[in-house]
Amino acid sequence: MATAAESLRSFDTVPRERPRLVRLARLARQHPTGVFGLVVIAGFVVLGIFGPAIAPYDPRELRTGGVLEGPSRAHPFGTNALGQDVLSRVIAGARISLIISFSAVFIGGSIGSFLGIVSGYYGRWVDYLIQRSGEAWAAFPSIVFYFMLITAFGQGVKTIIIAIAIGALFGGSRVLRGATMVEARSTYVEAARALGASEARIFFRHVLPNVLPLTVVLMSTSLGGAILAESALAFLGIGVEPGTPSWGIDMSGENLTVARLGYWHVVVFPGLAISLVVLGANLLGDALRDIWDPRLRR
């Protein structure tokens, strides 16, 4: 029979929970691409917040001299056809693009996630109504809806946010519906019902906390699509107001014309900014998916 001292020694050998920083460091080593994506997104968020203080020039300033200058020490990204500093416009454009994309993803993702979770948990006519509505919406061309909404309410940041949010409403609802159906039919939920727990308690105490991480993953992976949608609308001339620093605007109109004449820097640097932030959002979303739900790995 073990003595009290031996019991205490065996208790001391039980591994303690690793500190949070150690666990975060291990996750960072396991998912380096996710860390890269997080750094990219965080960097552009900093640009969006402190852009006016960081930008070397006023992004709206028009100059008669120094038009279409190539990259130089004074203008690292060159100037456009209006004499505006391209670097300053890329920095200022981060604010507009991130405000629109983050807001649209949060609004559309929250509502869409709620619909998917409710559809998967309650099923029956609720599931049928939500899923048929999603299928009908998916059959309607998004660009036509964008044109209709912006024509009716005018160009502006709020209108673009609402348009992209509605367009992404049912994007992840089917994924959350499936995950919720699995949780609702799990053993611990059946045990909670057998013990007399109410449906509201089961939903909010057991099912919802287990599917919420998937909601964050879906939102992060949708961020890149929202940025591309905002840029595409600006490219088509139905985005934010003309003159507003925007990556999509800087890749459209007369900038495309002068780029074909050899002034590549006018559109290449805004395009690289879009590509980099979309890549960062996708890498971050993939890493979060692997961490929170390894079953979703490709």
Coordinates of C-alpha atoms in Angstrom, one line a residue:
M1 CA 0.0 0.0 0.0
A2 CA 1.4 3.4 -0.9
T3 CA 2.3 5.8 1.9
A4 CA 1.1 9.3 2.1
A5 CA 4.5 10.6 1.0
E6 CA 4.5 8.4 -2.1
S7 CA 1.0 9.6 -2.9
L8 CA 2.1 13.2 -2.7
R9 CA 5.1 12.5 -4.9
S10 CA 2.9 10.8 -7.5
F11 CA 0.6 13.8 -7.4
D12 CA 3.5 16.1 -8.0
T13 CA 4.4 14.2 -11.2
V14 CA 1.0 14.9 -12.8
P15 CA 1.6 17.2 -15.7
R16 CA 0.3 20.6 -15.2
E17 CA -1.6 22.6 -17.8
R18 CA 0.8 24.4 -20.1
P19 CA 0.9 28.2 -19.8
R20 CA -1.1 30.1 -22.4
L21 CA 2.0 31.6 -24.0
V22 CA 3.6 28.2 -24.4
R23 CA 0.4 26.9 -26.0
L24 CA 0.3 29.9 -28.3
A25 CA 3.9 29.4 -29.3
R26 CA 3.3 25.7 -30.1
L27 CA 0.3 26.7 -32.3
A28 CA 2.4 29.3 -34.0
R29 CA 5.0 26.6 -34.8
Q30 CA 2.4 24.2 -36.1
H31 CA 0.6 26.8 -38.3
P32 CA 3.3 29.2 -39.6
T33 CA 1.0 30.2 -42.6
G34 CA -1.7 31.2 -40.1
V35 CA 0.8 33.4 -38.3
F36 CA 1.7 35.0 -41.6
G37 CA -1.9 35.6 -42.4
L38 CA -2.5 37.2 -39.0
V39 CA 0.5 39.5 -39.3
V40 CA -0.7 40.6 -42.8
I41 CA -4.2 41.3 -41.6
A42 CA -2.9 43.1 -38.4
G43 CA -0.6 45.1 -40.6
F44 CA -3.3 46.3 -42.8
V45 CA -5.6 47.1 -39.8
V46 CA -2.8 49.3 -38.5
L47 CA -2.6 51.0 -41.8
G48 CA -6.3 51.5 -41.8
I49 CA -6.3 53.0 -38.3
F50 CA -3.2 55.2 -38.6
G51 CA -3.2 55.7 -42.3
P52 CA -3.5 59.6 -42.2
A53 CA -0.5 59.8 -39.9
I54 CA 1.6 57.3 -41.9
A55 CA 0.9 58.4 -45.4
P56 CA 3.6 60.7 -46.7
Y57 CA 1.2 62.8 -48.8
D58 CA -2.5 63.7 -48.9
P59 CA -4.1 60.9 -51.0
R60 CA -6.6 63.3 -52.4
E61 CA -4.1 66.1 -53.3
L62 CA -4.1 67.0 -57.0
R63 CA -0.8 68.2 -58.5
T64 CA -0.2 69.6 -62.0
G65 CA 3.5 68.6 -61.8
G66 CA 4.9 65.2 -61.2
V67 CA 2.2 63.3 -63.1
L68 CA 2.8 59.6 -63.8
E69 CA 6.2 59.5 -62.2
G70 CA 7.7 56.1 -61.8
P71 CA 8.8 54.7 -58.4
S72 CA 11.4 56.9 -56.8
R73 CA 12.8 58.0 -53.4
A74 CA 10.2 60.8 -53.1
H75 CA 7.4 58.5 -54.3
P76 CA 8.2 54.9 -53.7
F77 CA 5.1 53.7 -55.6
G78 CA 5.1 56.5 -58.1
T79 CA 2.3 58.9 -58.9
N80 CA -0.9 58.5 -61.0
A81 CA -2.4 60.6 -63.8
L82 CA -3.6 63.2 -61.3
G83 CA -0.2 63.6 -59.7
Q84 CA -1.4 61.8 -56.5
D85 CA 1.1 59.7 -54.6
V86 CA 0.2 56.0 -55.2
L87 CA 1.7 54.9 -51.8
S88 CA -0.5 57.3 -49.9
R89 CA -3.6 56.1 -51.8
V90 CA -2.8 52.5 -51.1
I91 CA -2.4 53.3 -47.4
A92 CA -5.6 55.3 -47.3
G93 CA -7.4 52.7 -49.4
A94 CA -6.8 50.1 -46.7
R95 CA -9.2 52.0 -44.3
I96 CA -12.1 52.0 -46.8
S97 CA -11.6 48.4 -47.9
L98 CA -11.2 47.0 -44.4
I99 CA -14.1 49.0 -43.0
I100 CA -16.4 47.8 -45.7
S101 CA -15.2 44.1 -45.7
F102 CA -15.1 43.7 -41.9
S103 CA -18.5 45.3 -41.4
A104 CA -20.1 43.3 -44.3
V105 CA -18.6 40.0 -43.1
F106 CA -19.7 40.6 -39.5
I107 CA -23.2 41.6 -40.4
G108 CA -23.8 39.0 -43.1
G109 CA -21.9 36.3 -41.3
S110 CA -23.8 36.9 -38.0
I111 CA -27.2 36.7 -39.6
G112 CA -26.3 33.9 -42.0
S113 CA -24.8 31.9 -39.1
F114 CA -27.9 32.4 -37.0
L115 CA -30.1 31.2 -39.9
G116 CA -27.9 28.1 -40.4
I117 CA -27.8 27.2 -36.7
V118 CA -31.6 27.6 -36.3
S119 CA -32.1 25.6 -39.5
G120 CA -30.0 22.7 -38.3
Y121 CA -31.3 22.7 -34.7
Y122 CA -35.1 22.9 -35.3
G123 CA -35.3 21.3 -38.7
R124 CA -38.7 20.6 -40.2
W125 CA -40.5 23.5 -41.8
V126 CA -38.0 26.0 -40.3
D127 CA -35.1 24.1 -42.1
Y128 CA -37.2 23.8 -45.3
L129 CA -38.0 27.5 -45.4
I130 CA -34.5 28.8 -44.7
Q131 CA -32.8 26.3 -47.1
R132 CA -35.2 27.0 -50.0
S133 CA -34.7 30.8 -49.5
G134 CA -30.9 30.3 -49.6
E135 CA -31.2 28.3 -52.9
A136 CA -33.4 30.9 -54.4
W137 CA -31.0 33.6 -53.4
A138 CA -28.0 31.6 -54.8
A139 CA -29.8 31.5 -58.2
F140 CA -30.0 35.3 -58.4
P141 CA -26.9 37.0 -59.8
S142 CA -25.2 38.9 -57.1
I143 CA -23.9 41.6 -59.4
V144 CA -27.5 42.4 -60.6
F145 CA -28.6 42.8 -57.0
Y146 CA -25.6 45.1 -56.3
F147 CA -26.6 47.3 -59.3
M148 CA -30.2 47.4 -58.2
L149 CA -29.5 48.3 -54.6
I150 CA -26.8 50.9 -55.4
T151 CA -29.0 52.5 -58.1
A152 CA -31.9 52.7 -55.6
F153 CA -30.0 54.1 -52.6
G154 CA -26.9 55.7 -54.2
Q155 CA -23.2 55.1 -53.9
G156 CA -21.7 55.2 -50.4
V157 CA -20.0 53.2 -47.8
K158 CA -23.2 52.2 -46.0
T159 CA -24.8 51.0 -49.2
I160 CA -21.8 48.9 -50.2
I161 CA -21.7 47.3 -46.7
I162 CA -25.4 46.4 -46.9
A163 CA -25.1 45.1 -50.4
I164 CA -22.1 42.8 -49.7
A165 CA -23.6 41.7 -46.4
I166 CA -26.8 40.6 -48.0
G167 CA -24.9 39.0 -50.8
A168 CA -22.9 36.9 -48.3
L169 CA -26.0 36.1 -46.2
F170 CA -26.3 32.4 -47.0
G171 CA -22.6 31.7 -47.7
G172 CA -21.8 29.6 -44.6
S173 CA -25.3 28.8 -43.5
R174 CA -25.2 25.3 -45.0
V175 CA -21.9 24.5 -43.2
L176 CA -23.3 25.6 -39.9
R177 CA -26.5 23.8 -40.5
G178 CA -24.7 20.5 -40.9
A179 CA -22.5 21.1 -37.9
T180 CA -25.5 22.0 -35.8
M181 CA -27.4 18.9 -36.9
V182 CA -24.4 16.8 -35.7
E183 CA -24.3 18.5 -32.3
A184 CA -28.1 18.3 -31.8
R185 CA -28.0 14.5 -32.3
S186 CA -25.0 13.9 -30.1
T187 CA -25.0 11.7 -27.0
Y188 CA -24.6 14.5 -24.5
V189 CA -27.6 16.4 -25.9
E190 CA -29.7 13.3 -25.6
A191 CA -28.5 12.9 -22.1
A192 CA -29.4 16.5 -21.3
R193 CA -32.9 16.0 -22.6
A194 CA -33.3 12.8 -20.6
L195 CA -32.3 14.8 -17.5
G196 CA -35.1 17.2 -18.2
A197 CA -33.1 20.2 -19.6
S198 CA -35.2 22.6 -21.6
E199 CA -34.6 23.1 -25.4
A200 CA -33.5 26.7 -24.8
R201 CA -30.9 25.5 -22.2
I202 CA -29.7 22.8 -24.5
F203 CA -29.4 25.2 -27.4
F204 CA -27.6 28.0 -25.6
R205 CA -25.6 25.9 -23.1
H206 CA -24.5 23.0 -25.2
V207 CA -25.1 23.3 -29.0
L208 CA -24.3 27.0 -29.6
P209 CA -20.9 27.1 -27.9
N210 CA -19.7 24.1 -29.9
V211 CA -20.6 25.7 -33.3
L212 CA -19.5 29.3 -32.6
P213 CA -15.8 28.6 -33.4
L214 CA -16.9 27.5 -36.8
T215 CA -18.7 30.8 -37.3
V216 CA -15.4 32.7 -36.7
V217 CA -13.6 30.4 -39.2
L218 CA -16.3 31.0 -41.8
M219 CA -16.1 34.8 -41.3
S220 CA -12.4 34.8 -41.6
T221 CA -12.4 32.9 -44.8
S222 CA -15.2 35.2 -46.1
L223 CA -13.1 38.3 -45.5
G224 CA -11.1 37.8 -48.7
G225 CA -14.2 37.5 -50.8
A226 CA -15.7 40.7 -49.3
I227 CA -12.5 42.6 -50.1
L228 CA -12.6 41.3 -53.7
A229 CA -16.3 42.3 -53.9
E230 CA -15.7 45.8 -52.7
S231 CA -12.8 46.2 -55.2
A232 CA -14.9 44.7 -58.0
L233 CA -17.7 47.2 -57.3
A234 CA -15.3 50.1 -57.3
F235 CA -13.7 48.7 -60.5
L236 CA -17.2 48.7 -62.2
G237 CA -17.9 52.3 -61.1
I238 CA -20.6 51.5 -58.5
G239 CA -18.5 51.4 -55.4
V240 CA -17.6 54.3 -53.1
E241 CA -17.8 57.9 -54.3
P242 CA -15.3 58.9 -57.0
G243 CA -12.2 60.4 -55.6
T244 CA -12.3 58.3 -52.5
P245 CA -9.0 56.4 -51.9
S246 CA -9.9 52.9 -52.8
W247 CA -8.0 49.9 -54.1
G248 CA -10.7 49.1 -56.6
I249 CA -11.0 52.7 -57.9
D250 CA -7.2 52.9 -58.3
M251 CA -7.4 49.8 -60.6
S252 CA -10.2 51.1 -62.8
G253 CA -11.0 53.9 -65.3
E254 CA -8.2 56.1 -66.5
N255 CA -5.6 54.2 -64.4
L256 CA -6.2 51.1 -66.5
T257 CA -5.7 53.3 -69.6
V258 CA -2.4 54.7 -68.5
A259 CA -1.3 51.3 -67.3
R260 CA -1.6 50.0 -70.9
L261 CA 0.6 52.8 -72.0
G262 CA 3.5 51.5 -69.8
Y263 CA 2.8 53.2 -66.4
W264 CA 2.3 49.8 -64.7
H265 CA 2.9 51.1 -61.2
V266 CA -0.5 52.9 -61.2
V267 CA -2.4 49.6 -60.9
V268 CA 0.2 47.0 -59.8
F269 CA 0.6 48.3 -56.3
P270 CA -3.1 48.5 -55.4
G271 CA -3.5 45.1 -57.0
L272 CA -0.7 43.7 -54.8
A273 CA -2.3 45.2 -51.7
I274 CA -5.6 43.4 -52.6
S275 CA -3.8 40.1 -53.3
L276 CA -1.8 40.3 -50.1
V277 CA -4.7 41.0 -47.8
V278 CA -6.9 38.3 -49.5
L279 CA -4.1 35.8 -49.1
G280 CA -3.6 36.7 -45.5
A281 CA -7.3 36.3 -44.8
N282 CA -7.5 32.9 -46.4
L283 CA -4.3 31.7 -44.7
L284 CA -5.7 32.9 -41.3
G285 CA -9.0 31.2 -42.0
D286 CA -7.4 27.9 -42.9
A287 CA -5.3 27.9 -39.8
L288 CA -8.3 28.7 -37.5
R289 CA -10.2 25.9 -39.2
D290 CA -7.5 23.4 -38.5
I291 CA -7.1 24.5 -34.9
W292 CA -10.8 24.6 -33.9
D293 CA -12.1 21.8 -36.1
P294 CA -9.6 19.4 -37.5
R295 CA -12.4 17.4 -39.2
L296 CA -12.7 20.2 -41.8
R297 CA -9.1 19.8 -43.1
R298 CA -8.9 19.2 -46.8

